[in-house]
Structures are given as C-alpha cells and as structure tokens.
XYZ file of N, CA and C in Angstrom:
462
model
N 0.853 -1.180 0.000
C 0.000 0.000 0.000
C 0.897 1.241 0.000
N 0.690 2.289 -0.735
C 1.301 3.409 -0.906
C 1.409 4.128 0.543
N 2.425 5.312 0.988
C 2.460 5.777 1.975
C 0.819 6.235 2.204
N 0.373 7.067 1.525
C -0.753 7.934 1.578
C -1.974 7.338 1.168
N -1.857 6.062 1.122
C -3.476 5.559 1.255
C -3.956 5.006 2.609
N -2.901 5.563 4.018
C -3.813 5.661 5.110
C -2.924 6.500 5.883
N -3.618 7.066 7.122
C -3.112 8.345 7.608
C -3.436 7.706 9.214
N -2.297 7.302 10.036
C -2.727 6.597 11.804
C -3.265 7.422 12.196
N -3.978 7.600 13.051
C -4.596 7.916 14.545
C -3.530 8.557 15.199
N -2.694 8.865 15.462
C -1.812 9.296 16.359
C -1.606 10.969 16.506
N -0.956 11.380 17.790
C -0.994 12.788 17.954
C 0.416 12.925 17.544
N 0.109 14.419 16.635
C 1.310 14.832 15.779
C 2.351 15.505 16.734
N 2.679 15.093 17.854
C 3.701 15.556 18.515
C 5.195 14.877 19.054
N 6.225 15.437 18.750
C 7.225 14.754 19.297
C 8.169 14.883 20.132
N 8.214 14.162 21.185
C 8.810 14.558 22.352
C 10.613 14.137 22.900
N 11.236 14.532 22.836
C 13.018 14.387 23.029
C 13.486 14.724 24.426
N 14.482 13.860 24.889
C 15.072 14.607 26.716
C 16.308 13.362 25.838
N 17.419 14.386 25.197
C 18.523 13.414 24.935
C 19.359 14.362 26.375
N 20.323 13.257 26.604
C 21.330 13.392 27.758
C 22.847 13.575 27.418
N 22.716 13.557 25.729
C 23.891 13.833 25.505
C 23.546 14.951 23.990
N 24.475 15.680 23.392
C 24.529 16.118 21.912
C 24.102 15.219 21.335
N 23.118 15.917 21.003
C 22.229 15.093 19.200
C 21.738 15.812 18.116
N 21.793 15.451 17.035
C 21.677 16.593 16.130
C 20.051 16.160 15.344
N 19.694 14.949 15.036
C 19.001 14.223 14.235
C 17.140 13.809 15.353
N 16.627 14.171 14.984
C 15.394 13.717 15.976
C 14.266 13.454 14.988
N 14.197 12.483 14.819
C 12.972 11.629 14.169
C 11.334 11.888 14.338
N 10.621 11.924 13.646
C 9.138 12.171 13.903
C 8.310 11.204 13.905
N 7.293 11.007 14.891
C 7.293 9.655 14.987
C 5.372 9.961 13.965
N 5.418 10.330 13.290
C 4.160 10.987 12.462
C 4.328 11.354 10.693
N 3.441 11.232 10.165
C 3.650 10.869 9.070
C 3.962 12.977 8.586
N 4.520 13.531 7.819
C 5.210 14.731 7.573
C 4.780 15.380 6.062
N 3.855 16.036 5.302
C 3.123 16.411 4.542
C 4.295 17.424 3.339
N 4.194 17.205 2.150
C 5.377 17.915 1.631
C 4.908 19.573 1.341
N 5.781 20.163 1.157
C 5.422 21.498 1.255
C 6.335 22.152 -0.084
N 5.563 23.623 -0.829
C 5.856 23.865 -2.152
C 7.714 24.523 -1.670
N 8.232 24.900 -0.717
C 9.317 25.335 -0.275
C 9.745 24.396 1.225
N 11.969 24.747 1.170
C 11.927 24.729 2.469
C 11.369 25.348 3.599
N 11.134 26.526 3.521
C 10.769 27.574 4.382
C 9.170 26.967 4.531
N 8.253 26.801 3.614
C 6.976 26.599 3.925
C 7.055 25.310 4.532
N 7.798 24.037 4.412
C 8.084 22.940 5.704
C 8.218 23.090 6.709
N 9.372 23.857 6.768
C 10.122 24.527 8.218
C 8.822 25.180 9.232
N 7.830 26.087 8.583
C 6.382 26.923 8.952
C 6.105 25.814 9.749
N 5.882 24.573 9.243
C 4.703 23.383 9.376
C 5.144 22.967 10.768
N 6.021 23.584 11.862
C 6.928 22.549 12.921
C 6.594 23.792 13.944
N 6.351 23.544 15.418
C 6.530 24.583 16.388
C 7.597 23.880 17.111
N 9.162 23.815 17.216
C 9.755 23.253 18.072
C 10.657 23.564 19.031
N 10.139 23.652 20.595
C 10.345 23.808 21.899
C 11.235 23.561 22.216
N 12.881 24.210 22.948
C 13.834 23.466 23.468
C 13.337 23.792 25.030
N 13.656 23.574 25.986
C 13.515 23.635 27.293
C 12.781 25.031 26.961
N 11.386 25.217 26.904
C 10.637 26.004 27.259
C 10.713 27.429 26.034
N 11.599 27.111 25.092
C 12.149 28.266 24.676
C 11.743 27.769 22.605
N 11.265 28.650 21.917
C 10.872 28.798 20.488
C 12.154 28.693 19.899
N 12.501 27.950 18.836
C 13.750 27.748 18.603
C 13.223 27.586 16.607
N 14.200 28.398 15.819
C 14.109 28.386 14.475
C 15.024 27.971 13.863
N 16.673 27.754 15.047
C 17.417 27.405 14.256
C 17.716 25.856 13.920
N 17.372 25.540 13.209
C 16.697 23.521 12.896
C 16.312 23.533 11.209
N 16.877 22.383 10.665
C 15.880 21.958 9.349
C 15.195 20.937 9.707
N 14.597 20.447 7.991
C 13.742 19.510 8.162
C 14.090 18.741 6.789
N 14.472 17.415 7.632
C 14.481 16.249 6.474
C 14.177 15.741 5.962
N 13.883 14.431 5.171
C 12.722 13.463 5.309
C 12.306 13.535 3.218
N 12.181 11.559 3.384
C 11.947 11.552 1.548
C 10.723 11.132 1.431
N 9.916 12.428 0.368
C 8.578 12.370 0.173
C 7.924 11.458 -0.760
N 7.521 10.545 -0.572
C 6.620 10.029 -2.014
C 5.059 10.127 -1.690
N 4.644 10.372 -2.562
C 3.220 10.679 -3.095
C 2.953 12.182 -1.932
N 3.908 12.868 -1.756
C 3.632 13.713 -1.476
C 3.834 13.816 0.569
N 4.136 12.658 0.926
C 3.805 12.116 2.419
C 5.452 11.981 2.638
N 5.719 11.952 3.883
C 7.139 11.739 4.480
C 7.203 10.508 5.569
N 7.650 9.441 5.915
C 7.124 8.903 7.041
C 8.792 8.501 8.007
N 9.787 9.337 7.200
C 11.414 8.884 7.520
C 12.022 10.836 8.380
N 10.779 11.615 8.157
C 11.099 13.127 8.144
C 11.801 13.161 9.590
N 12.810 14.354 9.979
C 13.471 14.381 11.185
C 13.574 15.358 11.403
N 13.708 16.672 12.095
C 14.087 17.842 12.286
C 15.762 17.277 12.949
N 16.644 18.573 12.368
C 18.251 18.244 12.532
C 18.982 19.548 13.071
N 19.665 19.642 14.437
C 19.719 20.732 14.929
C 21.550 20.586 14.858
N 22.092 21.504 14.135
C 23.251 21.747 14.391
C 24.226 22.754 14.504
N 24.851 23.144 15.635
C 25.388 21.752 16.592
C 24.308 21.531 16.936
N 24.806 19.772 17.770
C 23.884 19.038 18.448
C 23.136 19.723 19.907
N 22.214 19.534 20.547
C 21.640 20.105 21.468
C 21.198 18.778 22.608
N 21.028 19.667 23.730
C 20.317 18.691 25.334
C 19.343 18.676 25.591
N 18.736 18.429 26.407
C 17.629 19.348 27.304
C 16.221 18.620 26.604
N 14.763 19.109 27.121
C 13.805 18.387 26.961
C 13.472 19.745 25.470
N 13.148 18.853 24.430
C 12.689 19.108 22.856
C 10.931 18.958 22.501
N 10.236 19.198 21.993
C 8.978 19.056 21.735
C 9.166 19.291 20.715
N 8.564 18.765 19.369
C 8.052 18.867 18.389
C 6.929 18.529 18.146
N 6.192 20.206 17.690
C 4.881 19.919 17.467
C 4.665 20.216 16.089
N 3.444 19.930 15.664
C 3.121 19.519 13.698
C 2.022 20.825 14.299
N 2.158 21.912 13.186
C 1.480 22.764 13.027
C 1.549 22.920 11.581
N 0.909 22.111 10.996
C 0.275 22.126 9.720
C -0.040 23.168 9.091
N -0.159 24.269 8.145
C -0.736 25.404 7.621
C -2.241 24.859 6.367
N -3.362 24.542 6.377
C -3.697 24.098 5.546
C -3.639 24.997 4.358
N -3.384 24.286 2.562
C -3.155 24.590 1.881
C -3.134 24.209 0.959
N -3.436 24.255 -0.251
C -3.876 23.481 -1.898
C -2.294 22.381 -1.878
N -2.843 21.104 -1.362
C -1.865 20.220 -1.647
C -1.815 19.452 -3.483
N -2.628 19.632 -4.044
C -2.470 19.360 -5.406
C -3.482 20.105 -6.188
N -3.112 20.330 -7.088
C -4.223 21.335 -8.534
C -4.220 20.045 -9.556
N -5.413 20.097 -9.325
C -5.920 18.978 -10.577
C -6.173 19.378 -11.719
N -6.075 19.109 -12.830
C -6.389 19.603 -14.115
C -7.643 18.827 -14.426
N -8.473 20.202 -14.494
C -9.747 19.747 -15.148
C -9.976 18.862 -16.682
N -11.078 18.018 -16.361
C -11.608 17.315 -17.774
C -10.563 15.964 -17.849
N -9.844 15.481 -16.647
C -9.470 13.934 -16.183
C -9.564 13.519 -15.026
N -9.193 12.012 -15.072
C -10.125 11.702 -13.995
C -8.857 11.557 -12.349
N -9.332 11.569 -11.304
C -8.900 11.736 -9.790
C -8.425 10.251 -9.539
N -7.060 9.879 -9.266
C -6.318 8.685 -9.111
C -6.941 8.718 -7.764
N -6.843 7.275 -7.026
C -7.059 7.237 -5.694
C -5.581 7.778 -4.562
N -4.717 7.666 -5.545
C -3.316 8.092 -4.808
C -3.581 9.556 -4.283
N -3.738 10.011 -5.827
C -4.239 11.703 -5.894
C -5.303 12.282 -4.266
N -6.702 11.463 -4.536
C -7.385 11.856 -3.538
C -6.924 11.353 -2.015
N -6.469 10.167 -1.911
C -6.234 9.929 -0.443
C -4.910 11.154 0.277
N -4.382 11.812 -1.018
C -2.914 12.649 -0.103
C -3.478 13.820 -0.179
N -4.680 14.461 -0.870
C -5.580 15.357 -0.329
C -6.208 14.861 0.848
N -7.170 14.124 1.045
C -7.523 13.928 2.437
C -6.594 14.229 3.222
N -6.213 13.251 3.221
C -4.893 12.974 4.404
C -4.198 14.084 4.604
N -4.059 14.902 3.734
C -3.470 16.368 4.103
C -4.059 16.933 4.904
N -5.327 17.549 4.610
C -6.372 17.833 5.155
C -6.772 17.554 6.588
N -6.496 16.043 6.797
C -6.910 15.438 8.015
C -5.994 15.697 8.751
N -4.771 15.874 8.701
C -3.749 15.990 9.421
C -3.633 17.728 9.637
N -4.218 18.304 8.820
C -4.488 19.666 9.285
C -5.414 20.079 10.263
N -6.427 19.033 10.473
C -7.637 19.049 11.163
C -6.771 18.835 12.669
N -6.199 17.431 12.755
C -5.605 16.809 13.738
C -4.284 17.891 14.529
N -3.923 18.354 13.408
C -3.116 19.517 14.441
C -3.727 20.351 15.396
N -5.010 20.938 14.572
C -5.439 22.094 15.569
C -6.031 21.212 16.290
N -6.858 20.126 16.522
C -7.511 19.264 17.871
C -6.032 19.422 18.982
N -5.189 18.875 18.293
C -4.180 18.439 19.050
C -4.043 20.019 20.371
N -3.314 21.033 19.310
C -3.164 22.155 20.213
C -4.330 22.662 21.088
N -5.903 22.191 20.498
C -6.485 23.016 21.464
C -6.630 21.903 22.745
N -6.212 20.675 23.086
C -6.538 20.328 23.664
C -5.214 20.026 24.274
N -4.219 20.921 24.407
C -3.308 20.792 24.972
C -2.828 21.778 25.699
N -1.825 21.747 26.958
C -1.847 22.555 28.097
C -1.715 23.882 27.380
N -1.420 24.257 26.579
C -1.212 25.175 25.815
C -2.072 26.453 25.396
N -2.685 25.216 25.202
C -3.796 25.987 24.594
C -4.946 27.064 25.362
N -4.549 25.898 27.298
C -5.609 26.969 28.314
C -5.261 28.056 28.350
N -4.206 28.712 27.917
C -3.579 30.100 27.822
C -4.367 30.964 27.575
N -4.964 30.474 26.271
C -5.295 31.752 25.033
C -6.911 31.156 25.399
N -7.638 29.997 25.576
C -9.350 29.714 25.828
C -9.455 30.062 27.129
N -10.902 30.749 26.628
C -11.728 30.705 27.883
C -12.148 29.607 28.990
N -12.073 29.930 30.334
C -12.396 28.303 31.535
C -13.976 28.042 30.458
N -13.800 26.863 30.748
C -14.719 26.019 30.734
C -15.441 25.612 28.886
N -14.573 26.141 28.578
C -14.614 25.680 26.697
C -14.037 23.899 26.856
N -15.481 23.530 26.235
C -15.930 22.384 25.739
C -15.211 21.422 24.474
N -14.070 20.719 24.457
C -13.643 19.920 23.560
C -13.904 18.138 23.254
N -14.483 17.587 22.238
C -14.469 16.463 22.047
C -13.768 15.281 22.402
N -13.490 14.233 23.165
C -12.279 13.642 22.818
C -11.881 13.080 21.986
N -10.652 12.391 22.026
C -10.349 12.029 20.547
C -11.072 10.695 20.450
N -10.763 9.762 19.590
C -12.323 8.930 19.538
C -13.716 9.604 18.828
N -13.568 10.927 19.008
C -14.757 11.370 18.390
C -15.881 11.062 19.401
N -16.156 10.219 20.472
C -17.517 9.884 20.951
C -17.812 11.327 21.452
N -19.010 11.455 21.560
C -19.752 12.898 22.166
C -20.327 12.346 23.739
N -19.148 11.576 24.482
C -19.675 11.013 25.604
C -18.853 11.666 26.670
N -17.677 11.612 26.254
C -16.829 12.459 26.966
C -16.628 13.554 26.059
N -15.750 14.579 27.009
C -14.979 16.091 26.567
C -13.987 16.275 27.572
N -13.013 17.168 27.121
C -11.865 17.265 27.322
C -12.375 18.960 28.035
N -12.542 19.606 29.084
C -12.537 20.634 29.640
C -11.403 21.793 29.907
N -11.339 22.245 29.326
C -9.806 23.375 29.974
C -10.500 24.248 31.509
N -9.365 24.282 32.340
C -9.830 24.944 33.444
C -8.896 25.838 33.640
C-alpha cells in the first residue's frame, strides 16, 4: 500500500530529553510535503527547554507527497527536553487539471493532508497550551470522536 493511502490515529507531537549532543530527531508521524523549504520549516513549532527555537531543518523523503522517515536536525547538536509539534498550515496540496479523472493516490494525499491539518489544531487546542489563550470552561471532544466524553480546559 502506498504511503498515503492511510493516515494513523496518532498525535502529531514529538517529544526528546537526549542526555547527551544530538543533532538528528525523528518524527514519529507521518510529515506532509510542502511547495518550499521555508513553507516545511512553517509546518513545525519546536520547543527546546521552554524556549521557540528556528534554528533547525527539516528532512525526510517524500513520495506521493507524504514523508514517514522526516526528522528535524539541529546543528550543533543540542540537550535538554525538545517538543516537536506539527502545526500544519492548511493549503492546496495538489491542482488537478480539469476534464481527467482523480487517481485514488491523488485523492487519499488530499484527504490525508487535510486530516492531518484538522488533527493539528484538535491536538493544540486540547493541549496545556492551549488553556492560555481559551476561555475556563470551553468544551472539547475527545479524541475517539464519541460525544460522551470532553476534554474541559480549566
């Protein structure tokens, strides 16, 4: 099965506490290709001990448009506790040319783009993060989707 004819369940975040210099940190989430480096680089919020950090690339070999090998690479190497979070920008992942017909490759790496754009913002609003900027007592789904539980910020 092609990378992009399914997209896991999992939260797009990645978490690091190396104890020694490391330069290479792996994503444990599938990584969406983007028309520039710079518009990839956009797609990442990543945290060193508490602190916004830009100086990092981003690796990783795309087919059908999907990454599933992608790494952010900090050099020099760095310590301390790392977060990488997937902040997706949604955005025209393919232009189809009218008057032929839609491969299933084609449509599943639109979805899946898409979905993983969806899954970012769930992710952040339902993360400590997020009680910052929401109002107490805003109402979130859990994941699962059931409307049995919710996720409360206080």
């Amino acid at each position: 099965m092609p990378v992009s004819d399914h997209i896991d369940n999992v939260t797009r975040l990645a978490e690091f506490n190396p104890g020694v210099s490391t330069t290479t940190f792996p994503l444990t989430y599938p990584v969406y290709e983007a028309a520039s480096d710079a518009e990839l680089k956009s797609d990442f919020l990543v945290v060193k001990d508490a602190v916004v950090q830009t100086a990092f690339t981003v690796t990783g070999t795309f087919l059908n448009g999907v990454s599933i090998n992608a790494a952010i690479v900090f050099s020099p190497g760095i310590t301390g506790n790392l977060k990488v979070y997937s902040r997706r920008r949604p955005r025209s992942a393919l232009d189809l040319a009218s008057g032929r017909g839609v491969t299933p490759e084609e449509l599943n790496a639109i979805f899946n783009s898409i979905l993983a754009s969806l899954r970012d913002t769930y992710d952040w609003l339902a993360s400590s993060e997020a009680g910052n900027v929401l109002p107490v007592g805003t109402f979130l789904p859990t994941a699962g989707g059931s409307m049995s539980g919710f996720i409360t910020l206080h």
